[in-house]
Amino acid sequence: EVQLVESGGGLVQPGGSLRLSCTASGITLSNYAMSWARQAPGKGLEWVAGIDSRAGGTYYGDSVKGRFTISRDNAKNTVYLQLSSLKTEDTALYYCTQHPGDLVRWGIYDRRGQGTQVTVSS
C-alpha cells in the first residue's frame, strides 16, 4: 500500500518557522514530482510549492514565495517544506501530494497524505 505521511506541523507565533516532512512508503519518491498544498477552513485547496523529480526545479505560489522552501532527500524518500516568516494567514492543513510524472503539474496528482496542521497565532 502506498502512503504519504506528513509531520512537523504545530502551533507557532507569527514570524516563526516550521519544517514539514512528507515520508513515503510503497513508492519511490525520486521518480515523481512532488508538491505541497494547503487548505484553510472554509477555503479551497491552494498549491504552495512544488519540486520536479530529476531536474530538481522548484516552484512557489505568490503568497509564499521568498518565505517557504521545498526540498527533497531521495535517500530518505522524504520531501520537506521549510516555512519561515510565518503569518496568521498561513494557518491551514498542509498536504503532501505526488504528481503522476517527473514534472510539477499544479492540481494534478495521484495521491496525497492526510495532512499536518499548521496554526500561526500569538
Short mmCIF file of N, CA and C in Angstrom, two decimals:
data_model
loop_
_atom_site.label_atom_id
_atom_site.label_comp_id
_atom_site.label_asym_id
_atom_site.label_seq_id
_atom_site.Cartn_x
_atom_site.Cartn_y
_atom_site.Cartn_z
N GLU A 1 0.84 -1.20 0.00
CA GLU A 1 0.00 0.00 0.00
C GLU A 1 0.88 1.25 0.00
N VAL A 2 0.55 2.17 -0.88
CA VAL A 2 1.31 3.42 -0.97
C VAL A 2 0.75 4.41 0.05
N GLN A 3 1.66 5.00 0.81
CA GLN A 3 1.24 6.00 1.78
C GLN A 3 2.17 7.20 1.77
N LEU A 4 1.58 8.38 1.93
CA LEU A 4 2.32 9.61 2.17
C LEU A 4 1.94 10.08 3.56
N VAL A 5 2.93 10.30 4.41
CA VAL A 5 2.66 10.69 5.78
C VAL A 5 3.37 12.01 6.08
N GLU A 6 2.56 13.02 6.39
CA GLU A 6 3.12 14.33 6.72
C GLU A 6 3.33 14.44 8.23
N SER A 7 4.31 15.24 8.60
CA SER A 7 4.56 15.53 10.02
C SER A 7 5.24 16.88 10.13
N GLY A 8 5.33 17.38 11.38
CA GLY A 8 6.05 18.61 11.62
C GLY A 8 5.18 19.84 11.86
N GLY A 9 3.89 19.69 11.71
CA GLY A 9 3.01 20.82 11.95
C GLY A 9 2.93 21.16 13.43
N GLY A 10 2.27 22.27 13.73
CA GLY A 10 2.11 22.67 15.12
C GLY A 10 1.67 24.11 15.24
N LEU A 11 1.75 24.61 16.47
CA LEU A 11 1.39 25.99 16.77
C LEU A 11 2.66 26.83 16.84
N VAL A 12 2.67 27.93 16.11
CA VAL A 12 3.84 28.79 16.08
C VAL A 12 3.39 30.25 16.06
N GLN A 13 4.22 31.12 16.63
CA GLN A 13 3.89 32.54 16.64
C GLN A 13 4.20 33.18 15.29
N PRO A 14 3.54 34.27 14.99
CA PRO A 14 3.87 34.99 13.75
C PRO A 14 5.36 35.32 13.70
N GLY A 15 5.94 35.15 12.52
CA GLY A 15 7.37 35.35 12.36
C GLY A 15 8.20 34.11 12.61
N GLY A 16 7.58 33.06 13.13
CA GLY A 16 8.30 31.84 13.44
C GLY A 16 8.50 30.93 12.24
N SER A 17 9.07 29.77 12.51
CA SER A 17 9.40 28.81 11.45
C SER A 17 8.97 27.40 11.84
N LEU A 18 8.75 26.59 10.83
CA LEU A 18 8.48 25.18 10.99
C LEU A 18 9.07 24.45 9.80
N ARG A 19 9.36 23.16 9.98
CA ARG A 19 9.73 22.32 8.85
C ARG A 19 8.79 21.14 8.80
N LEU A 20 8.10 21.03 7.68
CA LEU A 20 7.20 19.91 7.45
C LEU A 20 7.93 18.81 6.68
N SER A 21 7.58 17.58 6.99
CA SER A 21 8.16 16.43 6.30
C SER A 21 7.05 15.58 5.71
N CYS A 22 7.35 14.97 4.59
CA CYS A 22 6.45 14.03 3.94
C CYS A 22 7.27 12.79 3.60
N THR A 23 6.98 11.70 4.28
CA THR A 23 7.71 10.46 4.07
C THR A 23 6.79 9.45 3.39
N ALA A 24 7.34 8.77 2.41
CA ALA A 24 6.55 7.84 1.63
C ALA A 24 6.92 6.39 1.93
N SER A 25 5.92 5.53 1.78
CA SER A 25 6.16 4.09 1.82
C SER A 25 5.43 3.47 0.65
N GLY A 26 6.01 2.42 0.09
CA GLY A 26 5.39 1.75 -1.04
C GLY A 26 5.59 2.43 -2.37
N ILE A 27 6.41 3.47 -2.41
CA ILE A 27 6.65 4.22 -3.63
C ILE A 27 8.01 4.91 -3.51
N THR A 28 8.70 5.06 -4.63
CA THR A 28 9.99 5.75 -4.63
C THR A 28 9.77 7.18 -5.08
N LEU A 29 9.84 8.10 -4.14
CA LEU A 29 9.50 9.50 -4.44
C LEU A 29 10.42 10.14 -5.47
N SER A 30 11.64 9.65 -5.60
CA SER A 30 12.58 10.27 -6.53
C SER A 30 12.09 10.16 -7.97
N ASN A 31 11.16 9.28 -8.25
CA ASN A 31 10.62 9.11 -9.61
C ASN A 31 9.52 10.10 -9.95
N TYR A 32 9.11 10.89 -8.97
CA TYR A 32 7.94 11.74 -9.17
C TYR A 32 8.18 13.17 -8.72
N ALA A 33 7.50 14.07 -9.41
CA ALA A 33 7.42 15.43 -8.90
C ALA A 33 6.49 15.44 -7.69
N MET A 34 6.78 16.33 -6.75
CA MET A 34 6.00 16.41 -5.52
C MET A 34 5.62 17.86 -5.26
N SER A 35 4.52 18.03 -4.57
CA SER A 35 4.08 19.38 -4.21
C SER A 35 3.51 19.38 -2.80
N TRP A 36 3.48 20.57 -2.25
CA TRP A 36 2.74 20.82 -1.01
C TRP A 36 1.58 21.75 -1.36
N ALA A 37 0.46 21.45 -0.77
CA ALA A 37 -0.73 22.28 -0.92
C ALA A 37 -1.31 22.50 0.47
N ARG A 38 -2.18 23.48 0.60
CA ARG A 38 -2.78 23.73 1.91
C ARG A 38 -4.24 24.11 1.75
N GLN A 39 -4.98 23.91 2.82
CA GLN A 39 -6.40 24.27 2.83
C GLN A 39 -6.75 24.88 4.17
N ALA A 40 -7.16 26.13 4.12
CA ALA A 40 -7.61 26.82 5.32
C ALA A 40 -9.10 26.57 5.50
N PRO A 41 -9.61 26.71 6.71
CA PRO A 41 -11.03 26.48 6.96
C PRO A 41 -11.91 27.34 6.05
N GLY A 42 -12.84 26.70 5.39
CA GLY A 42 -13.77 27.42 4.54
C GLY A 42 -13.22 27.84 3.20
N LYS A 43 -11.99 27.42 2.88
CA LYS A 43 -11.36 27.82 1.61
C LYS A 43 -11.00 26.59 0.79
N GLY A 44 -10.69 26.82 -0.47
CA GLY A 44 -10.29 25.73 -1.35
C GLY A 44 -8.84 25.37 -1.18
N LEU A 45 -8.43 24.33 -1.89
CA LEU A 45 -7.05 23.88 -1.85
C LEU A 45 -6.15 24.86 -2.58
N GLU A 46 -5.08 25.26 -1.92
CA GLU A 46 -4.11 26.20 -2.52
C GLU A 46 -2.77 25.48 -2.68
N TRP A 47 -2.24 25.49 -3.90
CA TRP A 47 -0.92 24.90 -4.15
C TRP A 47 0.15 25.89 -3.73
N VAL A 48 1.07 25.47 -2.90
CA VAL A 48 2.04 26.43 -2.39
C VAL A 48 3.46 26.19 -2.89
N ALA A 49 3.85 24.94 -3.13
CA ALA A 49 5.23 24.70 -3.57
C ALA A 49 5.32 23.35 -4.26
N GLY A 50 6.19 23.28 -5.28
CA GLY A 50 6.39 22.02 -5.98
C GLY A 50 7.84 21.84 -6.36
N ILE A 51 8.24 20.57 -6.56
CA ILE A 51 9.61 20.27 -6.94
C ILE A 51 9.59 19.14 -7.96
N ASP A 52 10.28 19.35 -9.09
CA ASP A 52 10.40 18.31 -10.10
C ASP A 52 11.25 17.16 -9.57
N SER A 53 11.19 16.01 -10.26
CA SER A 53 11.96 14.87 -9.75
C SER A 53 13.43 14.97 -10.12
N ARG A 54 13.77 14.77 -11.38
CA ARG A 54 15.17 14.68 -11.75
C ARG A 54 15.85 16.03 -11.91
N ALA A 55 15.20 16.94 -12.60
CA ALA A 55 15.82 18.25 -12.83
C ALA A 55 15.88 19.07 -11.55
N GLY A 56 14.97 18.80 -10.62
CA GLY A 56 15.01 19.48 -9.33
C GLY A 56 14.48 20.89 -9.34
N GLY A 57 13.80 21.30 -10.41
CA GLY A 57 13.22 22.63 -10.44
C GLY A 57 12.20 22.81 -9.33
N THR A 58 12.17 24.02 -8.76
CA THR A 58 11.23 24.31 -7.68
C THR A 58 10.33 25.47 -8.07
N TYR A 59 9.12 25.45 -7.55
CA TYR A 59 8.11 26.43 -7.92
C TYR A 59 7.32 26.80 -6.66
N TYR A 60 6.89 28.07 -6.61
CA TYR A 60 6.20 28.54 -5.42
C TYR A 60 5.01 29.41 -5.80
N GLY A 61 3.98 29.33 -4.94
CA GLY A 61 2.86 30.22 -5.09
C GLY A 61 3.27 31.63 -4.66
N ASP A 62 2.59 32.62 -5.20
CA ASP A 62 2.95 34.01 -4.92
C ASP A 62 2.86 34.33 -3.43
N SER A 63 1.92 33.71 -2.74
CA SER A 63 1.70 34.04 -1.34
C SER A 63 2.81 33.54 -0.42
N VAL A 64 3.65 32.60 -0.91
CA VAL A 64 4.69 32.03 -0.04
C VAL A 64 6.09 32.24 -0.61
N LYS A 65 6.19 32.79 -1.80
CA LYS A 65 7.50 32.97 -2.44
C LYS A 65 8.42 33.81 -1.56
N GLY A 66 9.64 33.31 -1.37
CA GLY A 66 10.60 34.01 -0.53
C GLY A 66 10.53 33.65 0.94
N ARG A 67 9.48 32.92 1.33
CA ARG A 67 9.34 32.53 2.73
C ARG A 67 9.37 31.01 2.93
N PHE A 68 8.91 30.26 1.95
CA PHE A 68 8.88 28.80 2.04
C PHE A 68 9.92 28.21 1.08
N THR A 69 10.46 27.06 1.47
CA THR A 69 11.43 26.37 0.63
C THR A 69 11.10 24.89 0.59
N ILE A 70 10.95 24.35 -0.61
CA ILE A 70 10.70 22.92 -0.77
C ILE A 70 12.00 22.23 -1.14
N SER A 71 12.20 21.03 -0.60
CA SER A 71 13.40 20.26 -0.91
C SER A 71 13.07 18.78 -0.79
N ARG A 72 14.00 17.94 -1.23
CA ARG A 72 13.77 16.51 -1.14
C ARG A 72 15.06 15.81 -0.77
N ASP A 73 14.93 14.71 -0.05
CA ASP A 73 16.07 13.84 0.28
C ASP A 73 15.69 12.46 -0.24
N ASN A 74 16.19 12.13 -1.42
CA ASN A 74 15.79 10.88 -2.04
C ASN A 74 16.25 9.67 -1.25
N ALA A 75 17.37 9.78 -0.58
CA ALA A 75 17.86 8.67 0.24
C ALA A 75 16.90 8.33 1.37
N LYS A 76 16.20 9.35 1.85
CA LYS A 76 15.23 9.15 2.94
C LYS A 76 13.80 9.03 2.43
N ASN A 77 13.66 9.12 1.09
CA ASN A 77 12.32 9.04 0.49
C ASN A 77 11.37 10.06 1.12
N THR A 78 11.89 11.27 1.27
CA THR A 78 11.18 12.31 2.01
C THR A 78 11.26 13.64 1.28
N VAL A 79 10.16 14.39 1.35
CA VAL A 79 10.11 15.74 0.83
C VAL A 79 9.84 16.68 2.01
N TYR A 80 10.47 17.84 1.98
CA TYR A 80 10.34 18.79 3.08
C TYR A 80 9.74 20.11 2.59
N LEU A 81 9.15 20.82 3.52
CA LEU A 81 8.74 22.19 3.27
C LEU A 81 9.16 23.02 4.47
N GLN A 82 10.13 23.90 4.25
CA GLN A 82 10.58 24.81 5.31
C GLN A 82 9.72 26.07 5.25
N LEU A 83 9.05 26.36 6.35
CA LEU A 83 8.19 27.52 6.45
C LEU A 83 8.88 28.56 7.33
N SER A 84 9.07 29.75 6.82
CA SER A 84 9.71 30.83 7.58
C SER A 84 8.87 32.09 7.49
N SER A 85 9.15 33.02 8.41
CA SER A 85 8.42 34.29 8.45
C SER A 85 6.91 34.05 8.38
N LEU A 86 6.45 33.13 9.20
CA LEU A 86 5.06 32.72 9.12
C LEU A 86 4.10 33.84 9.51
N LYS A 87 2.96 33.84 8.84
CA LYS A 87 1.91 34.82 9.06
C LYS A 87 0.64 34.10 9.50
N THR A 88 -0.26 34.82 10.12
CA THR A 88 -1.51 34.20 10.57
C THR A 88 -2.27 33.59 9.40
N GLU A 89 -2.14 34.20 8.23
CA GLU A 89 -2.86 33.69 7.06
C GLU A 89 -2.25 32.41 6.50
N ASP A 90 -1.13 31.97 7.05
CA ASP A 90 -0.55 30.68 6.66
C ASP A 90 -1.20 29.52 7.40
N THR A 91 -2.07 29.82 8.34
CA THR A 91 -2.77 28.77 9.09
C THR A 91 -3.62 27.92 8.15
N ALA A 92 -3.36 26.62 8.16
CA ALA A 92 -4.05 25.71 7.25
C ALA A 92 -3.63 24.27 7.54
N LEU A 93 -4.34 23.35 6.90
CA LEU A 93 -3.92 21.96 6.88
C LEU A 93 -3.04 21.78 5.65
N TYR A 94 -1.82 21.33 5.85
CA TYR A 94 -0.84 21.21 4.77
C TYR A 94 -0.76 19.76 4.30
N TYR A 95 -0.89 19.59 2.99
CA TYR A 95 -0.87 18.26 2.39
C TYR A 95 0.35 18.09 1.49
N CYS A 96 0.87 16.89 1.49
CA CYS A 96 1.89 16.48 0.54
C CYS A 96 1.18 15.76 -0.60
N THR A 97 1.54 16.09 -1.84
CA THR A 97 0.90 15.45 -2.98
C THR A 97 1.95 14.92 -3.95
N GLN A 98 1.61 13.82 -4.60
CA GLN A 98 2.51 13.18 -5.56
C GLN A 98 1.93 13.31 -6.96
N HIS A 99 2.71 13.93 -7.85
CA HIS A 99 2.26 14.08 -9.24
C HIS A 99 2.50 12.78 -10.02
N PRO A 100 1.77 12.58 -11.11
CA PRO A 100 1.92 11.33 -11.86
C PRO A 100 3.21 11.21 -12.66
N GLY A 101 3.92 12.28 -12.89
CA GLY A 101 5.14 12.24 -13.68
C GLY A 101 6.30 12.93 -12.98
N ASP A 102 7.31 13.30 -13.74
CA ASP A 102 8.51 13.88 -13.15
C ASP A 102 8.50 15.41 -13.12
N LEU A 103 7.43 16.02 -13.62
CA LEU A 103 7.32 17.48 -13.61
C LEU A 103 6.09 17.90 -12.81
N VAL A 104 6.23 19.05 -12.16
CA VAL A 104 5.13 19.57 -11.35
C VAL A 104 3.99 19.99 -12.28
N ARG A 105 2.80 19.54 -11.96
CA ARG A 105 1.58 19.95 -12.66
C ARG A 105 0.58 20.35 -11.59
N TRP A 106 0.45 21.65 -11.38
CA TRP A 106 -0.46 22.13 -10.34
C TRP A 106 -1.84 21.52 -10.51
N GLY A 107 -2.37 20.99 -9.44
CA GLY A 107 -3.74 20.48 -9.45
C GLY A 107 -3.91 19.07 -9.95
N ILE A 108 -2.84 18.45 -10.44
CA ILE A 108 -2.93 17.08 -10.95
C ILE A 108 -2.03 16.20 -10.09
N TYR A 109 -2.64 15.29 -9.39
CA TYR A 109 -1.84 14.42 -8.53
C TYR A 109 -2.47 13.05 -8.43
N ASP A 110 -1.64 12.06 -8.15
CA ASP A 110 -2.11 10.68 -7.98
C ASP A 110 -2.61 10.44 -6.57
N ARG A 111 -1.96 11.02 -5.60
CA ARG A 111 -2.33 10.79 -4.21
C ARG A 111 -1.82 11.91 -3.34
N ARG A 112 -2.40 11.99 -2.16
CA ARG A 112 -1.94 12.95 -1.18
C ARG A 112 -2.06 12.33 0.20
N GLY A 113 -1.36 12.91 1.16
CA GLY A 113 -1.40 12.41 2.52
C GLY A 113 -2.61 12.93 3.28
N GLN A 114 -2.62 12.65 4.57
CA GLN A 114 -3.74 13.06 5.43
C GLN A 114 -3.59 14.51 5.91
N GLY A 115 -2.41 15.05 5.79
CA GLY A 115 -2.21 16.44 6.16
C GLY A 115 -1.64 16.63 7.55
N THR A 116 -1.00 17.78 7.74
CA THR A 116 -0.49 18.18 9.05
C THR A 116 -0.91 19.63 9.29
N GLN A 117 -1.42 19.90 10.49
CA GLN A 117 -1.99 21.22 10.77
C GLN A 117 -0.90 22.20 11.18
N VAL A 118 -0.95 23.36 10.55
CA VAL A 118 -0.08 24.48 10.93
C VAL A 118 -0.97 25.61 11.40
N THR A 119 -0.74 26.07 12.62
CA THR A 119 -1.50 27.17 13.18
C THR A 119 -0.55 28.28 13.59
N VAL A 120 -0.76 29.46 13.01
CA VAL A 120 0.09 30.61 13.31
C VAL A 120 -0.74 31.60 14.12
N SER A 121 -0.34 31.77 15.37
CA SER A 121 -1.12 32.62 16.26
C SER A 121 -0.26 33.10 17.42
N SER A 122 -0.56 34.31 17.87
CA SER A 122 0.15 34.83 19.03
C SER A 122 -0.61 34.52 20.32
#
